Amino acid sequence: MWSYKIVHDSLFAPNPLWGVLTLATCKPSIRRSPNSVNGTWIAGWTACTTHNSEVYGGGIDRCEPGHEKLIYLAKIDEQIPLDEYWKRFPEKRSNPNVTVFDARWSGDNIYHKEHTDKEGNVVAEPNTCDHEGAEVAKRDYLYGKNSLVCREFYYFTRDNRLEVPDYYRPLVHKAKGQSLKREPIIEEFIEYVRNSAKKMGVENGIVGNIPVSYPDTSITEWENVSDIKPDIRQKNEKKKGCAR
């Protein structure tokens, strides 16, 4: 099981929308790894910036080691080269003309070989995020290579992060980067997450509410959108970000 901390959780990396969770940008070491085979799991945990980000309410969790919460757990079904991902998952393409509270804004399908800069380098499609430029694309497209597609996943929203017992703490990645866990408690942990999601009424998918409402996504609209301050909304519209 891969384990890492998520610096920015904005429905972009990972992207849990349209009924399938995908990791198509950031974390290139995971996306290209020969260890990311079908059946390998990925666990993403909260980091200090996740806890304290303005757009997520500020200071909603304790920001110190030993208090990380689970953002998502997902099982890899496919490793798809990014050019193939562009063709097969058009619904995951980002649209720069909508707001952060729309599923189309959060699309992580932003790279393909036909879109290049003047020097011929593949660059991201225009998508109002912080993935512009050839150097970022080199990391994402050339180095990362693939999109990881996960059809069984449990994505716990910002109002519903999953606390885990201390017994499972050895599975939490402790620093930057990522680690490949092989502890024998992984199977028990997976069952713990599954059962926790079921208790919240979710067999598979998004657990909680997110600020998105768009047809055919099976996503409920976040009830507190009106409570977000306009200046905070504007500040975060053009920056998705991700864990490097």
PDB file of C-alpha atoms in Angstrom:
ATOM      1  CA  MET A   1       0.000   0.000   0.000  1.00  0.00           C
ATOM      2  CA  TRP A   2       1.333   3.414  -0.980  1.00  0.00           C
ATOM      3  CA  SER A   3       1.090   6.034   1.769  1.00  0.00           C
ATOM      4  CA  TYR A   4       1.612   9.800   1.570  1.00  0.00           C
ATOM      5  CA  LYS A   5       0.378  13.120   2.953  1.00  0.00           C
ATOM      6  CA  ILE A   6      -1.811  15.413   0.872  1.00  0.00           C
ATOM      7  CA  VAL A   7      -0.799  19.066   0.961  1.00  0.00           C
ATOM      8  CA  HIS A   8      -3.746  20.400  -1.090  1.00  0.00           C
ATOM      9  CA  ASP A   9      -7.045  18.543  -1.162  1.00  0.00           C
ATOM     10  CA  SER A  10      -9.088  20.284  -3.847  1.00  0.00           C
ATOM     11  CA  LEU A  11     -10.688  17.373  -5.773  1.00  0.00           C
ATOM     12  CA  PHE A  12      -7.828  17.610  -8.285  1.00  0.00           C
ATOM     13  CA  ALA A  13      -5.136  15.147  -7.138  1.00  0.00           C
ATOM     14  CA  PRO A  14      -6.711  12.778  -6.430  1.00  0.00           C
ATOM     15  CA  ASN A  15      -9.849  13.409  -8.437  1.00  0.00           C
ATOM     16  CA  PRO A  16     -12.740  11.385  -6.941  1.00  0.00           C
ATOM     17  CA  LEU A  17     -15.417  12.626  -9.351  1.00  0.00           C
ATOM     18  CA  TRP A  18     -17.496  10.915 -12.037  1.00  0.00           C
ATOM     19  CA  GLY A  19     -17.670   7.648 -10.097  1.00  0.00           C
ATOM     20  CA  VAL A  20     -13.982   6.771 -10.303  1.00  0.00           C
ATOM     21  CA  LEU A  21     -10.962   8.064  -8.398  1.00  0.00           C
ATOM     22  CA  THR A  22      -7.963   8.974 -10.539  1.00  0.00           C
ATOM     23  CA  LEU A  23      -4.436  10.141  -9.840  1.00  0.00           C
ATOM     24  CA  ALA A  24      -3.188  11.720 -13.069  1.00  0.00           C
ATOM     25  CA  THR A  25      -0.975  14.557 -11.814  1.00  0.00           C
ATOM     26  CA  CYS A  26       1.534  14.956  -8.988  1.00  0.00           C
ATOM     27  CA  LYS A  27       3.090  11.952  -7.166  1.00  0.00           C
ATOM     28  CA  PRO A  28       5.029  10.873 -10.285  1.00  0.00           C
ATOM     29  CA  SER A  29       6.990   8.251  -8.364  1.00  0.00           C
ATOM     30  CA  ILE A  30       3.754   6.455  -7.509  1.00  0.00           C
ATOM     31  CA  ARG A  31       2.183   6.829 -10.947  1.00  0.00           C
ATOM     32  CA  ARG A  32       5.133   5.388 -12.860  1.00  0.00           C
ATOM     33  CA  SER A  33       6.209   2.768 -10.307  1.00  0.00           C
ATOM     34  CA  PRO A  34       6.221  -0.931 -11.263  1.00  0.00           C
ATOM     35  CA  ASN A  35       4.792  -1.454  -7.769  1.00  0.00           C
ATOM     36  CA  SER A  36       1.582   0.355  -8.764  1.00  0.00           C
ATOM     37  CA  VAL A  37      -0.001  -2.763 -10.187  1.00  0.00           C
ATOM     38  CA  ASN A  38      -3.633  -3.794 -10.141  1.00  0.00           C
ATOM     39  CA  GLY A  39      -4.670  -4.468  -6.566  1.00  0.00           C
ATOM     40  CA  THR A  40      -2.169  -2.108  -4.959  1.00  0.00           C
ATOM     41  CA  TRP A  41      -3.806   0.361  -2.580  1.00  0.00           C
ATOM     42  CA  ILE A  42      -3.088   4.063  -2.059  1.00  0.00           C
ATOM     43  CA  ALA A  43      -3.724   5.917   1.214  1.00  0.00           C
ATOM     44  CA  GLY A  44      -3.662   9.720   1.376  1.00  0.00           C
ATOM     45  CA  TRP A  45      -3.437  11.431   4.776  1.00  0.00           C
ATOM     46  CA  THR A  46      -3.926  14.964   6.048  1.00  0.00           C
ATOM     47  CA  ALA A  47      -0.922  17.248   6.387  1.00  0.00           C
ATOM     48  CA  CYS A  48      -0.542  20.512   8.295  1.00  0.00           C
ATOM     49  CA  THR A  49      -1.455  22.569   5.238  1.00  0.00           C
ATOM     50  CA  THR A  50      -4.532  20.416   4.683  1.00  0.00           C
ATOM     51  CA  HIS A  51      -5.675  21.124   8.242  1.00  0.00           C
ATOM     52  CA  ASN A  52      -5.004  24.848   8.230  1.00  0.00           C
ATOM     53  CA  SER A  53      -5.892  25.899   4.677  1.00  0.00           C
ATOM     54  CA  GLU A  54      -8.307  28.850   4.657  1.00  0.00           C
ATOM     55  CA  VAL A  55     -10.558  27.293   2.059  1.00  0.00           C
ATOM     56  CA  TYR A  56     -11.167  24.336   4.356  1.00  0.00           C
ATOM     57  CA  GLY A  57     -12.216  26.349   7.370  1.00  0.00           C
ATOM     58  CA  GLY A  58      -8.843  26.756   9.076  1.00  0.00           C
ATOM     59  CA  GLY A  59      -7.572  24.698  11.996  1.00  0.00           C
ATOM     60  CA  ILE A  60     -10.295  22.056  11.852  1.00  0.00           C
ATOM     61  CA  ASP A  61      -7.890  19.338  12.986  1.00  0.00           C
ATOM     62  CA  ARG A  62      -4.861  19.113  15.219  1.00  0.00           C
ATOM     63  CA  CYS A  63      -1.743  19.636  13.159  1.00  0.00           C
ATOM     64  CA  GLU A  64       0.899  17.425  14.682  1.00  0.00           C
ATOM     65  CA  PRO A  65       2.281  13.920  14.137  1.00  0.00           C
ATOM     66  CA  GLY A  66       0.020  11.208  15.451  1.00  0.00           C
ATOM     67  CA  HIS A  67      -3.182  13.072  14.612  1.00  0.00           C
ATOM     68  CA  GLU A  68      -3.296  12.603  10.843  1.00  0.00           C
ATOM     69  CA  LYS A  69      -6.648  11.581   9.423  1.00  0.00           C
ATOM     70  CA  LEU A  70      -7.400   9.570   6.313  1.00  0.00           C
ATOM     71  CA  ILE A  71      -8.499  11.534   3.254  1.00  0.00           C
ATOM     72  CA  TYR A  72      -8.774   8.595   0.893  1.00  0.00           C
ATOM     73  CA  LEU A  73      -8.065   4.929   0.348  1.00  0.00           C
ATOM     74  CA  ALA A  74      -8.228   3.546  -3.195  1.00  0.00           C
ATOM     75  CA  LYS A  75      -7.357   0.332  -5.028  1.00  0.00           C
ATOM     76  CA  ILE A  76      -5.555   0.598  -8.363  1.00  0.00           C
ATOM     77  CA  ASP A  77      -7.381  -1.033 -11.275  1.00  0.00           C
ATOM     78  CA  GLU A  78      -5.391   0.363 -14.188  1.00  0.00           C
ATOM     79  CA  GLN A  79      -2.209   2.227 -15.046  1.00  0.00           C
ATOM     80  CA  ILE A  80      -3.156   4.219 -18.149  1.00  0.00           C
ATOM     81  CA  PRO A  81      -0.609   6.264 -20.153  1.00  0.00           C
ATOM     82  CA  LEU A  82      -1.680   9.899 -20.050  1.00  0.00           C
ATOM     83  CA  ASP A  83      -2.314  10.121 -23.800  1.00  0.00           C
ATOM     84  CA  GLU A  84      -4.697   7.180 -23.553  1.00  0.00           C
ATOM     85  CA  TYR A  85      -6.272   8.687 -20.435  1.00  0.00           C
ATOM     86  CA  TRP A  86      -7.007  11.874 -22.415  1.00  0.00           C
ATOM     87  CA  LYS A  87      -8.997   9.864 -24.961  1.00  0.00           C
ATOM     88  CA  ARG A  88     -10.776   7.453 -22.617  1.00  0.00           C
ATOM     89  CA  PHE A  89     -11.893   9.857 -19.879  1.00  0.00           C
ATOM     90  CA  PRO A  90     -13.110  13.082 -21.551  1.00  0.00           C
ATOM     91  CA  GLU A  91     -15.400  13.793 -18.577  1.00  0.00           C
ATOM     92  CA  LYS A  92     -12.269  14.231 -16.460  1.00  0.00           C
ATOM     93  CA  ARG A  93     -10.945  17.082 -18.616  1.00  0.00           C
ATOM     94  CA  SER A  94     -10.704  20.396 -16.835  1.00  0.00           C
ATOM     95  CA  ASN A  95     -12.772  23.382 -17.911  1.00  0.00           C
ATOM     96  CA  PRO A  96     -11.305  26.816 -17.049  1.00  0.00           C
ATOM     97  CA  ASN A  97     -14.600  28.620 -17.583  1.00  0.00           C
ATOM     98  CA  VAL A  98     -16.391  27.350 -14.469  1.00  0.00           C
ATOM     99  CA  THR A  99     -15.903  27.932 -10.764  1.00  0.00           C
ATOM    100  CA  VAL A 100     -14.146  25.815  -8.145  1.00  0.00           C
ATOM    101  CA  PHE A 101     -17.543  24.515  -7.034  1.00  0.00           C
ATOM    102  CA  ASP A 102     -18.181  22.639 -10.282  1.00  0.00           C
ATOM    103  CA  ALA A 103     -16.937  19.141 -11.115  1.00  0.00           C
ATOM    104  CA  ARG A 104     -15.683  20.315 -14.505  1.00  0.00           C
ATOM    105  CA  TRP A 105     -13.217  22.733 -12.861  1.00  0.00           C
ATOM    106  CA  SER A 106     -11.533  19.946 -10.932  1.00  0.00           C
ATOM    107  CA  GLY A 107     -10.750  17.694 -13.885  1.00  0.00           C
ATOM    108  CA  ASP A 108      -7.269  16.155 -13.730  1.00  0.00           C
ATOM    109  CA  ASN A 109      -7.127  15.123 -17.411  1.00  0.00           C
ATOM    110  CA  ILE A 110      -4.871  17.943 -18.605  1.00  0.00           C
ATOM    111  CA  TYR A 111      -2.034  16.377 -20.627  1.00  0.00           C
ATOM    112  CA  HIS A 112      -1.761  14.882 -24.111  1.00  0.00           C
ATOM    113  CA  LYS A 113       0.903  14.865 -26.809  1.00  0.00           C
ATOM    114  CA  GLU A 114      -1.003  17.167 -29.170  1.00  0.00           C
ATOM    115  CA  HIS A 115      -0.858  20.100 -26.736  1.00  0.00           C
ATOM    116  CA  THR A 116       2.635  21.605 -26.690  1.00  0.00           C
ATOM    117  CA  ASP A 117       4.368  24.926 -26.219  1.00  0.00           C
ATOM    118  CA  LYS A 118       6.335  26.750 -28.927  1.00  0.00           C
ATOM    119  CA  GLU A 119       9.379  24.606 -28.190  1.00  0.00           C
ATOM    120  CA  GLY A 120       7.419  21.395 -28.713  1.00  0.00           C
ATOM    121  CA  ASN A 121       7.204  20.447 -25.042  1.00  0.00           C
ATOM    122  CA  VAL A 122       3.958  18.901 -23.834  1.00  0.00           C
ATOM    123  CA  VAL A 123       2.224  21.302 -21.435  1.00  0.00           C
ATOM    124  CA  ALA A 124      -1.059  21.240 -19.574  1.00  0.00           C
ATOM    125  CA  GLU A 125      -4.272  22.285 -21.226  1.00  0.00           C
ATOM    126  CA  PRO A 126      -5.366  25.726 -19.966  1.00  0.00           C
ATOM    127  CA  ASN A 127      -7.138  24.919 -16.720  1.00  0.00           C
ATOM    128  CA  THR A 128      -6.621  27.761 -14.211  1.00  0.00           C
ATOM    129  CA  CYS A 129      -4.392  25.727 -11.915  1.00  0.00           C
ATOM    130  CA  ASP A 130      -0.762  25.800 -10.872  1.00  0.00           C
ATOM    131  CA  HIS A 131       0.393  23.189 -13.388  1.00  0.00           C
ATOM    132  CA  GLU A 132       1.397  25.572 -16.159  1.00  0.00           C
ATOM    133  CA  GLY A 133       4.787  25.382 -17.838  1.00  0.00           C
ATOM    134  CA  ALA A 134       7.117  22.817 -19.361  1.00  0.00           C
ATOM    135  CA  GLU A 135       8.960  22.006 -16.112  1.00  0.00           C
ATOM    136  CA  VAL A 136       5.785  21.026 -14.290  1.00  0.00           C
ATOM    137  CA  ALA A 137       4.643  19.028 -17.320  1.00  0.00           C
ATOM    138  CA  LYS A 138       7.994  17.267 -17.441  1.00  0.00           C
ATOM    139  CA  ARG A 139       7.401  16.017 -13.910  1.00  0.00           C
ATOM    140  CA  ASP A 140       3.749  15.140 -14.478  1.00  0.00           C
ATOM    141  CA  TYR A 141       3.724  13.896 -18.072  1.00  0.00           C
ATOM    142  CA  LEU A 142       7.209  12.565 -18.818  1.00  0.00           C
ATOM    143  CA  TYR A 143       8.238  11.414 -15.359  1.00  0.00           C
ATOM    144  CA  GLY A 144       4.849  10.357 -13.989  1.00  0.00           C
ATOM    145  CA  LYS A 145       3.730   8.775 -17.277  1.00  0.00           C
ATOM    146  CA  ASN A 146       0.413   7.321 -16.132  1.00  0.00           C
ATOM    147  CA  SER A 147      -2.963   7.994 -14.646  1.00  0.00           C
ATOM    148  CA  LEU A 148      -3.915   5.536 -11.932  1.00  0.00           C
ATOM    149  CA  VAL A 149      -7.579   4.543 -12.144  1.00  0.00           C
ATOM    150  CA  CYS A 150      -9.304   3.281  -8.988  1.00  0.00           C
ATOM    151  CA  ARG A 151     -12.873   2.011  -9.068  1.00  0.00           C
ATOM    152  CA  GLU A 152     -13.003   0.934  -5.440  1.00  0.00           C
ATOM    153  CA  PHE A 153     -12.269   3.953  -3.300  1.00  0.00           C
ATOM    154  CA  TYR A 154     -13.293   5.749  -0.140  1.00  0.00           C
ATOM    155  CA  TYR A 155     -12.808   9.496  -0.287  1.00  0.00           C
ATOM    156  CA  PHE A 156     -13.542  11.206   3.028  1.00  0.00           C
ATOM    157  CA  THR A 157     -14.493  14.820   2.552  1.00  0.00           C
ATOM    158  CA  ARG A 158     -13.175  17.737   4.543  1.00  0.00           C
ATOM    159  CA  ASP A 159     -16.133  17.640   6.926  1.00  0.00           C
ATOM    160  CA  ASN A 160     -15.785  13.910   7.385  1.00  0.00           C
ATOM    161  CA  ARG A 161     -12.120  12.941   7.661  1.00  0.00           C
ATOM    162  CA  LEU A 162     -11.623   9.455   9.027  1.00  0.00           C
ATOM    163  CA  GLU A 163      -9.821   9.071  12.329  1.00  0.00           C
ATOM    164  CA  VAL A 164      -7.918   5.813  12.665  1.00  0.00           C
ATOM    165  CA  PRO A 165      -6.973   3.872  15.813  1.00  0.00           C
ATOM    166  CA  ASP A 166      -3.359   4.022  16.965  1.00  0.00           C
ATOM    167  CA  TYR A 167      -3.052   0.374  15.969  1.00  0.00           C
ATOM    168  CA  TYR A 168      -2.969   1.464  12.297  1.00  0.00           C
ATOM    169  CA  ARG A 169      -0.552   4.395  12.775  1.00  0.00           C
ATOM    170  CA  PRO A 170       2.424   2.451  11.309  1.00  0.00           C
ATOM    171  CA  LEU A 171       0.660   2.846   7.946  1.00  0.00           C
ATOM    172  CA  VAL A 172       0.794   6.659   8.060  1.00  0.00           C
ATOM    173  CA  HIS A 173       3.599   8.175   5.999  1.00  0.00           C
ATOM    174  CA  LYS A 174       5.631  10.455   8.250  1.00  0.00           C
ATOM    175  CA  ALA A 175       7.273  13.021   5.934  1.00  0.00           C
ATOM    176  CA  LYS A 176       7.375  14.383   2.384  1.00  0.00           C
ATOM    177  CA  GLY A 177       7.314  11.998  -0.521  1.00  0.00           C
ATOM    178  CA  GLN A 178       5.723   8.586  -0.163  1.00  0.00           C
ATOM    179  CA  SER A 179       6.407   5.136   1.194  1.00  0.00           C
ATOM    180  CA  LEU A 180       5.369   1.652   0.135  1.00  0.00           C
ATOM    181  CA  LYS A 181       3.957  -0.134   3.148  1.00  0.00           C
ATOM    182  CA  ARG A 182       4.056  -3.917   3.496  1.00  0.00           C
ATOM    183  CA  GLU A 183       2.833  -4.329   7.074  1.00  0.00           C
ATOM    184  CA  PRO A 184       0.620  -7.360   7.767  1.00  0.00           C
ATOM    185  CA  ILE A 185      -2.093  -5.073   9.198  1.00  0.00           C
ATOM    186  CA  ILE A 186      -2.897  -3.624   5.770  1.00  0.00           C
ATOM    187  CA  GLU A 187      -5.764  -6.045   5.112  1.00  0.00           C
ATOM    188  CA  GLU A 188      -7.268  -5.261   8.506  1.00  0.00           C
ATOM    189  CA  PHE A 189      -6.913  -1.552   7.789  1.00  0.00           C
ATOM    190  CA  ILE A 190      -8.718  -1.879   4.459  1.00  0.00           C
ATOM    191  CA  GLU A 191     -11.605  -3.654   6.182  1.00  0.00           C
ATOM    192  CA  TYR A 192     -11.670  -0.989   8.877  1.00  0.00           C
ATOM    193  CA  VAL A 193     -12.035   1.728   6.228  1.00  0.00           C
ATOM    194  CA  ARG A 194     -14.675  -0.219   4.305  1.00  0.00           C
ATOM    195  CA  ASN A 195     -16.722  -0.799   7.436  1.00  0.00           C
ATOM    196  CA  SER A 196     -16.342   2.836   8.507  1.00  0.00           C
ATOM    197  CA  ALA A 197     -17.685   4.005   5.153  1.00  0.00           C
ATOM    198  CA  LYS A 198     -20.598   1.548   5.350  1.00  0.00           C
ATOM    199  CA  LYS A 199     -21.539   2.882   8.777  1.00  0.00           C
ATOM    200  CA  MET A 200     -21.788   6.299   7.122  1.00  0.00           C
ATOM    201  CA  GLY A 201     -24.051   4.871   4.422  1.00  0.00           C
ATOM    202  CA  VAL A 202     -21.499   4.562   1.609  1.00  0.00           C
ATOM    203  CA  GLU A 203     -20.562   1.237   0.004  1.00  0.00           C
ATOM    204  CA  ASN A 204     -18.022   2.782  -2.345  1.00  0.00           C
ATOM    205  CA  GLY A 205     -17.077   6.325  -3.356  1.00  0.00           C
ATOM    206  CA  ILE A 206     -17.354   9.743  -1.725  1.00  0.00           C
ATOM    207  CA  VAL A 207     -18.083   9.739   2.008  1.00  0.00           C
ATOM    208  CA  GLY A 208     -19.524  13.086   3.058  1.00  0.00           C
ATOM    209  CA  ASN A 209     -20.390  16.324   1.276  1.00  0.00           C
ATOM    210  CA  ILE A 210     -18.275  18.275  -1.196  1.00  0.00           C
ATOM    211  CA  PRO A 211     -18.833  21.690  -2.814  1.00  0.00           C
ATOM    212  CA  VAL A 212     -19.933  20.237  -6.131  1.00  0.00           C
ATOM    213  CA  SER A 213     -23.226  19.798  -7.917  1.00  0.00           C
ATOM    214  CA  TYR A 214     -23.189  18.586 -11.506  1.00  0.00           C
ATOM    215  CA  PRO A 215     -25.412  16.186 -13.486  1.00  0.00           C
ATOM    216  CA  ASP A 216     -24.637  12.459 -13.540  1.00  0.00           C
ATOM    217  CA  THR A 217     -21.940  12.586 -10.871  1.00  0.00           C
ATOM    218  CA  SER A 218     -24.031  11.173  -8.009  1.00  0.00           C
ATOM    219  CA  ILE A 219     -22.635  13.945  -5.832  1.00  0.00           C
ATOM    220  CA  THR A 220     -24.711  15.933  -3.386  1.00  0.00           C
ATOM    221  CA  GLU A 221     -24.277  19.678  -3.252  1.00  0.00           C
ATOM    222  CA  TRP A 222     -22.327  20.934  -0.257  1.00  0.00           C
ATOM    223  CA  GLU A 223     -24.844  22.609   2.000  1.00  0.00           C
ATOM    224  CA  ASN A 224     -22.550  25.356   3.302  1.00  0.00           C
ATOM    225  CA  VAL A 225     -21.312  26.906   0.053  1.00  0.00           C
ATOM    226  CA  SER A 226     -23.010  30.187   0.983  1.00  0.00           C
ATOM    227  CA  ASP A 227     -21.017  30.262   4.223  1.00  0.00           C
ATOM    228  CA  ILE A 228     -17.658  30.570   2.454  1.00  0.00           C
ATOM    229  CA  LYS A 229     -16.477  34.155   2.375  1.00  0.00           C
ATOM    230  CA  PRO A 230     -16.370  35.609  -1.170  1.00  0.00           C
ATOM    231  CA  ASP A 231     -12.753  36.772  -0.772  1.00  0.00           C
ATOM    232  CA  ILE A 232     -11.657  33.249   0.199  1.00  0.00           C
ATOM    233  CA  ARG A 233     -13.563  31.749  -2.716  1.00  0.00           C
ATOM    234  CA  GLN A 234     -11.935  34.140  -5.183  1.00  0.00           C
ATOM    235  CA  LYS A 235      -8.479  33.566  -3.712  1.00  0.00           C
ATOM    236  CA  ASN A 236      -8.662  29.813  -4.249  1.00  0.00           C
ATOM    237  CA  GLU A 237     -10.471  29.617  -7.581  1.00  0.00           C
ATOM    238  CA  LYS A 238      -7.301  29.680  -9.666  1.00  0.00           C
ATOM    239  CA  LYS A 239      -5.103  27.387  -7.607  1.00  0.00           C
ATOM    240  CA  LYS A 240      -5.779  23.710  -7.269  1.00  0.00           C
ATOM    241  CA  GLY A 241      -2.450  22.432  -6.127  1.00  0.00           C
ATOM    242  CA  CYS A 242      -1.502  18.962  -5.031  1.00  0.00           C
ATOM    243  CA  ALA A 243       0.958  16.957  -3.005  1.00  0.00           C
ATOM    244  CA  ARG A 244       4.270  16.849  -4.788  1.00  0.00           C
TER     245      ARG A 244
END
